[in-house]
Coordinates of C-alpha atoms and ligand atoms in Angstrom, one line a residue:
M1 CA -9.0 18.8 -0.3
N2 CA -10.5 20.6 -3.3
I3 CA -10.2 24.3 -3.1
I4 CA -12.0 26.5 -5.5
H5 CA -9.0 28.1 -7.1
K6 CA -7.3 24.8 -7.6
R7 CA -4.1 25.0 -9.6
S8 CA -1.9 22.3 -10.9
W9 CA 1.4 23.4 -9.4
E10 CA 3.5 20.3 -9.0
L11 CA 6.7 20.5 -10.9
P12 CA 8.0 17.4 -12.4
E13 CA 10.3 15.9 -9.8
S14 CA 13.4 16.3 -12.0
A15 CA 12.8 20.0 -12.3
A16 CA 12.9 20.7 -8.6
T17 CA 15.4 18.5 -6.8
P18 CA 17.6 20.2 -4.3
E19 CA 20.7 18.3 -3.3
D20 CA 19.4 17.0 0.0
V21 CA 16.2 15.7 -1.6
F22 CA 18.4 14.0 -4.1
W23 CA 20.5 12.3 -1.4
N24 CA 17.5 11.3 0.6
R25 CA 16.0 9.8 -2.5
R26 CA 19.3 7.9 -3.1
R27 CA 19.1 6.5 0.5
F28 CA 15.5 5.6 -0.1
L29 CA 16.2 3.8 -3.3
A30 CA 19.2 2.0 -1.6
G31 CA 16.8 0.9 1.1
M32 CA 14.5 -0.5 -1.6
A33 CA 17.3 -2.4 -3.2
G34 CA 17.9 -4.0 0.3
G35 CA 14.5 -5.5 -0.1
S36 CA 12.5 -3.6 2.5
L37 CA 10.4 -1.8 -0.1
A38 CA 9.2 -2.6 -3.6
L39 CA 7.9 -0.3 -6.2
G40 CA 5.2 -1.3 -8.6
A41 CA 3.5 1.1 -11.0
G42 CA 4.6 4.1 -8.9
M43 CA 3.1 2.7 -5.7
F44 CA 4.8 1.3 -2.6
T45 CA 3.8 -2.2 -2.0
R46 CA 5.5 -2.5 1.4
P47 CA 6.0 0.6 3.5
A48 CA 8.8 0.6 6.0
F49 CA 10.0 4.2 6.3
A50 CA 10.5 4.5 10.0
E51 CA 13.2 1.9 10.5
D52 CA 16.2 4.1 11.2
D53 CA 14.3 6.5 13.5
P54 CA 16.2 6.9 16.8
S55 CA 13.0 6.5 18.8
A56 CA 12.4 3.0 17.3
K57 CA 13.5 1.3 20.5
L58 CA 10.5 2.9 22.4
Y59 CA 7.9 0.9 20.3
P60 CA 5.6 -0.9 20.5
V61 CA 4.0 0.8 23.5
P62 CA 1.2 -0.7 25.7
R63 CA -2.3 -0.4 24.2
N64 CA -5.0 1.5 26.1
E65 CA -7.9 -0.8 25.6
A66 CA -10.5 1.9 26.4
Y67 CA -10.7 3.0 22.7
T68 CA -12.4 0.6 20.3
L69 CA -13.1 1.0 16.6
G70 CA -16.1 -1.0 15.7
R71 CA -14.4 -1.9 12.5
D72 CA -11.1 -3.4 11.3
V73 CA -7.8 -1.5 11.5
T74 CA -7.0 -0.2 8.0
P75 CA -3.8 -1.9 6.8
E76 CA -0.6 0.0 6.8
S77 CA -0.1 -0.9 3.2
V78 CA -3.1 1.2 2.4
T79 CA -2.8 4.2 4.8
S80 CA 0.9 4.8 4.3
V81 CA 0.5 5.4 0.5
Y82 CA -2.7 7.6 0.7
N83 CA -1.9 10.7 2.6
N84 CA -3.0 14.3 2.8
F85 CA 0.1 16.5 3.4
Y86 CA -0.1 19.6 1.3
E87 CA 3.5 20.6 2.1
F88 CA 4.5 17.7 -0.2
G89 CA 1.7 18.0 -2.8
S90 CA -2.0 18.5 -3.2
H91 CA -2.7 14.8 -4.2
K92 CA -2.6 11.7 -2.0
Q93 CA 0.7 10.1 -3.3
I94 CA 3.1 12.2 -1.2
A95 CA 4.7 9.3 0.7
R96 CA 7.9 9.3 -1.3
A97 CA 8.4 13.1 -1.4
A98 CA 7.8 13.3 2.4
Q99 CA 10.9 11.1 3.0
A100 CA 12.9 14.3 2.3
L101 CA 11.8 15.8 5.6
P102 CA 14.6 15.8 8.2
I103 CA 13.1 14.7 11.5
R104 CA 16.3 14.9 13.6
P105 CA 17.3 17.1 15.2
W106 CA 13.7 18.3 15.8
S107 CA 12.5 20.5 18.5
V108 CA 9.2 21.9 19.6
V109 CA 8.7 25.4 21.0
L110 CA 6.2 25.9 23.8
D111 CA 5.5 29.5 24.2
G112 CA 2.9 32.2 24.9
M113 CA 0.8 32.4 28.1
I114 CA 2.6 29.7 30.1
D115 CA 4.7 29.4 33.2
N116 CA 7.3 27.1 31.6
P117 CA 8.2 28.4 28.1
Q118 CA 10.8 26.1 26.5
T119 CA 12.2 24.6 23.4
I120 CA 12.3 20.8 23.8
G121 CA 14.0 18.2 21.7
I122 CA 11.6 15.5 20.4
D123 CA 13.6 12.7 22.1
D124 CA 13.6 14.5 25.4
L125 CA 9.8 15.0 25.0
L126 CA 9.3 11.4 24.2
A127 CA 11.3 10.4 27.4
K128 CA 9.0 12.6 29.6
M129 CA 5.6 11.6 28.3
P130 CA 3.7 8.4 29.1
L131 CA 3.4 6.7 25.8
E132 CA 0.5 4.4 24.9
E133 CA -1.3 3.0 21.9
R134 CA -4.9 3.9 21.0
L135 CA -7.1 2.7 18.2
Y136 CA -8.8 5.7 16.6
R137 CA -11.0 6.3 13.7
H138 CA -10.0 9.2 11.4
R139 CA -12.5 11.0 9.2
C140 CA -11.3 13.3 6.4
V141 CA -13.6 16.2 5.4
E142 CA -13.4 14.7 1.8
A143 CA -15.4 11.7 3.2
W144 CA -12.8 9.0 3.2
S145 CA -11.9 7.4 6.6
M146 CA -9.4 5.1 8.1
A147 CA -8.8 3.3 11.5
V148 CA -5.3 3.2 12.9
P149 CA -3.3 2.3 16.0
W150 CA -1.7 5.6 16.9
S151 CA 1.1 5.7 19.6
G152 CA 1.7 8.8 21.6
F153 CA 0.5 10.7 24.6
Q154 CA -2.5 12.7 25.8
L155 CA -2.1 16.3 24.9
S156 CA -3.2 17.2 28.5
E157 CA 0.2 15.8 29.7
L158 CA 2.0 18.4 27.5
V159 CA -0.3 21.1 28.7
K160 CA 0.7 20.3 32.3
L161 CA 4.4 20.5 31.3
A162 CA 3.7 24.0 29.8
G163 CA 1.8 25.3 32.8
P164 CA -0.8 27.5 31.2
K165 CA -1.6 30.9 32.8
S166 CA -5.2 31.5 33.7
G167 CA -5.7 33.8 30.6
A168 CA -4.7 31.1 28.1
K169 CA -7.8 30.1 26.2
Y170 CA -6.5 28.5 23.0
L171 CA -3.6 26.5 21.7
R172 CA -2.1 27.4 18.4
F173 CA -0.1 24.6 16.6
E174 CA 2.3 25.3 13.8
T175 CA 3.9 22.9 11.2
F176 CA 7.5 23.3 10.0
K177 CA 8.3 25.6 7.2
N178 CA 11.0 24.4 4.8
P179 CA 10.3 25.0 1.2
D180 CA 13.6 23.4 0.2
V181 CA 12.4 20.0 1.2
A182 CA 8.6 20.6 1.0
S183 CA 7.9 21.7 -2.5
G184 CA 4.3 22.5 -1.7
Q185 CA 5.5 25.4 0.4
K186 CA 7.0 27.1 -2.7
Q187 CA 3.3 27.8 -3.6
S188 CA 2.9 31.2 -2.2
W189 CA -0.9 31.4 -2.5
Y190 CA -1.1 29.0 0.5
P191 CA -0.7 30.7 3.9
W192 CA 2.3 28.6 5.1
P193 CA 3.1 27.4 7.6
Y194 CA 0.1 25.1 8.3
V195 CA -1.6 26.3 11.5
E196 CA -4.3 24.7 13.6
G197 CA -6.0 25.6 16.8
L198 CA -8.0 24.2 19.7
T199 CA -9.7 25.6 22.8
M200 CA -8.0 24.8 26.1
E201 CA -11.0 22.6 27.0
E202 CA -10.6 20.6 23.7
A203 CA -6.9 20.4 24.2
T204 CA -7.3 18.8 27.6
N205 CA -10.1 16.4 26.6
E206 CA -9.1 12.8 27.1
L207 CA -9.4 12.0 23.4
T208 CA -6.9 14.7 22.3
F209 CA -3.8 12.8 21.4
M210 CA -0.3 13.7 20.3
V211 CA 0.9 11.1 17.9
T212 CA 4.5 10.0 17.8
G213 CA 4.1 6.5 16.3
V214 CA 1.8 4.3 14.4
Y215 CA 1.5 0.5 13.7
G216 CA 3.8 -0.1 16.7
K217 CA 6.7 1.9 15.2
P218 CA 7.8 5.5 15.1
L219 CA 5.6 7.7 13.0
A220 CA 6.5 7.5 9.3
K221 CA 7.1 10.9 7.7
Q222 CA 4.0 10.9 5.5
F223 CA 1.9 10.6 8.6
G224 CA 3.4 13.8 10.0
A225 CA 6.5 12.7 11.9
P226 CA 7.8 13.2 14.5
L227 CA 4.7 14.7 16.2
R228 CA 1.2 15.3 15.0
L229 CA -2.3 15.6 16.5
A230 CA -5.1 13.1 16.4
L231 CA -8.6 14.6 17.0
P232 CA -10.9 11.7 16.1
W233 CA -14.2 13.6 16.5
K234 CA -13.2 16.4 14.1
Y235 CA -12.5 16.4 10.4
G236 CA -9.0 15.3 9.6
F237 CA -7.6 18.7 8.6
K238 CA -7.6 19.7 12.3
S239 CA -5.0 16.9 13.0
I240 CA -2.0 18.9 12.2
K241 CA 1.3 17.2 11.2
S242 CA 5.0 17.7 11.9
I243 CA 4.5 20.2 14.7
V244 CA 7.3 22.6 15.6
R245 CA 5.5 25.1 17.8
I246 CA 2.6 25.2 20.3
S247 CA 1.6 28.6 21.5
F248 CA -0.9 29.3 24.3
T249 CA -2.9 32.4 23.6
D250 CA -6.1 34.3 24.5
K251 CA -6.9 34.8 20.8
R252 CA -8.7 32.2 18.7
P253 CA -6.1 31.0 16.1
V254 CA -7.1 31.2 12.4
S255 CA -6.2 27.8 10.9
F256 CA -4.7 27.2 7.5
W257 CA -7.8 26.0 5.8
E258 CA -10.0 28.6 7.5
E259 CA -7.8 31.3 6.1
I260 CA -8.1 29.8 2.6
Q261 CA -11.8 29.1 2.6
A262 CA -13.6 29.9 5.9
S263 CA -17.0 29.1 4.5
E264 CA -16.0 25.5 3.9
Y265 CA -13.4 24.8 6.7
G266 CA -14.2 26.5 10.0
F267 CA -12.5 26.6 13.3
W268 CA -14.6 23.8 15.0
A269 CA -14.9 21.3 12.2
N270 CA -16.7 18.7 14.2
V271 CA -18.0 15.7 12.3
N272 CA -21.8 15.7 11.7
P273 CA -23.7 13.7 9.0
K274 CA -26.4 16.3 8.8
V275 CA -24.2 19.2 7.9
P276 CA -23.0 18.9 4.4
H277 CA -19.9 20.5 3.0
P278 CA -21.1 23.2 0.7
R279 CA -20.0 21.0 -2.3
W280 CA -20.7 17.5 -1.1
S281 CA -22.7 15.4 1.4
Q282 CA -21.2 14.2 4.7
A283 CA -23.9 11.7 5.3
S284 CA -21.6 8.7 4.7
E285 CA -17.9 7.9 4.5
R286 CA -15.7 5.6 2.4
L287 CA -13.5 3.3 4.3
L288 CA -10.0 3.2 2.9
G289 CA -9.0 -0.2 1.8
T290 CA -12.4 -1.8 1.3
D291 CA -14.2 1.2 -0.2
E292 CA -17.2 0.1 2.0
R293 CA -19.6 3.0 2.7
R294 CA -20.8 3.6 6.3
D295 CA -23.1 6.2 7.7
T296 CA -21.3 9.1 9.3
L297 CA -21.9 9.4 13.0
L298 CA -22.2 12.6 15.0
Y299 CA -18.8 13.5 16.3
N300 CA -17.5 10.6 14.3
G301 CA -18.9 8.3 17.0
Y302 CA -17.2 10.0 19.9
E303 CA -20.2 12.0 21.1
E304 CA -20.0 10.5 24.6
Q305 CA -16.5 11.9 25.2
V306 CA -16.9 15.3 23.6
A307 CA -20.5 16.5 23.4
Y308 CA -20.2 18.4 26.7
L309 CA -17.6 20.7 25.1
Y310 CA -20.1 22.3 22.8
K311 CA -23.3 22.2 24.9
D312 CA -23.7 25.8 25.7
M313 CA -22.3 27.3 22.5
K314 CA -24.6 29.6 20.7
N315 CA -23.9 31.2 17.3
E316 CA -20.9 29.0 16.5
K317 CA -20.6 27.0 13.3
L318 CA -19.7 23.9 15.3
F319 CA -19.8 21.5 12.3
M320 CA -18.0 23.2 9.5
Ligands
MTE1 N1 0.8 20.1 8.2 C1 -0.3 19.4 7.7 N2 -1.0 18.7 8.5 C2 -2.1 18.0 7.9 C3 -2.4 18.1 6.6 C4 -1.6 18.9 5.7 O1 -1.8 19.1 4.5 N3 -0.5 19.6 6.3 N4 -3.5 17.5 6.1 C5 -4.6 17.2 7.0 C6 -5.7 16.4 6.5 S1 -6.8 17.2 5.5 C7 -5.9 15.1 6.9 S2 -7.2 14.2 6.4 C8 -4.8 14.4 7.7 C9 -4.3 13.2 6.9 O2 -3.5 12.4 7.7 P1 -2.9 11.1 7.1 O3 -2.1 11.4 5.8 O4 -2.0 10.5 8.1 O5 -4.0 10.1 6.8 O6 -3.7 15.2 8.0 C10 -4.1 16.5 8.3 N5 -2.9 17.3 8.8
MO2 MO1 -8.6 15.7 5.3

């Protein structure tokens, strides 16, 4: 995402290599030598990052056929090497750097206005939730898009587990903060950790999906392992990665991008072809892989499932 005060902050890898990153890289390179990965001109040709994830035995999970794409699934070889994850860099080639993120142990804090506050380990959470696969489109605010088979569970199931009190109106999500492994978080002009928010009604909509896997495997780190959101009717920045905390609150959260540039990245961020970004059109999108251009659809084509959420809202910038 372009922000106005863009700075080139990435240190050369050799200048910022804490020991654990180094050892992770060593393991990663050893894996490549074993033939599961190959490097060509700095690009991965065959991604296979999730293989020693302890949740691997859970996948693949049954597909819920209710969600169709109207286009081909974007190949893993494309989506796993073109990622937005500012914690690891402001460009799209963060897949390798993201392998430094430790994803076990990993726990998620549920707190705020709920009956059952708790800290739950990711594997305990996976055991409790009904896992399924859904084909979803994903539309980045930068106008590229992809279509992927996410695995995970409906967020409404986790909301049930938390037991919200009647005053809870919003959910606030937070990503990990660990600048030792995520060099982007050393850049103090960003408001780390990454934060996102939803209304309770949005959070319990059927489409709102907590992602734990993709392509029939545990979620690879560059996609936001071990737990991320997928909100297919909103611009991609709302789909927060590597979640460590979900707080139930009566105050509307201020999200990471909103805090940086509220005039360009608002709270609602629903997809709409007729509402341009202040610096570019949103009328069409570019499909990753083929570079085909397609017309953008209102709510990214999910109008039927979500339009009711926004019907009576006045004076809200629903599409930015
Ligand atoms: N924590 C965190 N979550 C994030 C981001 C990020 O930089 N940090 N980028 C967002 C943006 S802008 C997009 S488009 C999607 C990209 O997801 P992908 O890399 O799996 O395609 O992740 C979203 N979630
Ligand atoms: Mo994005």
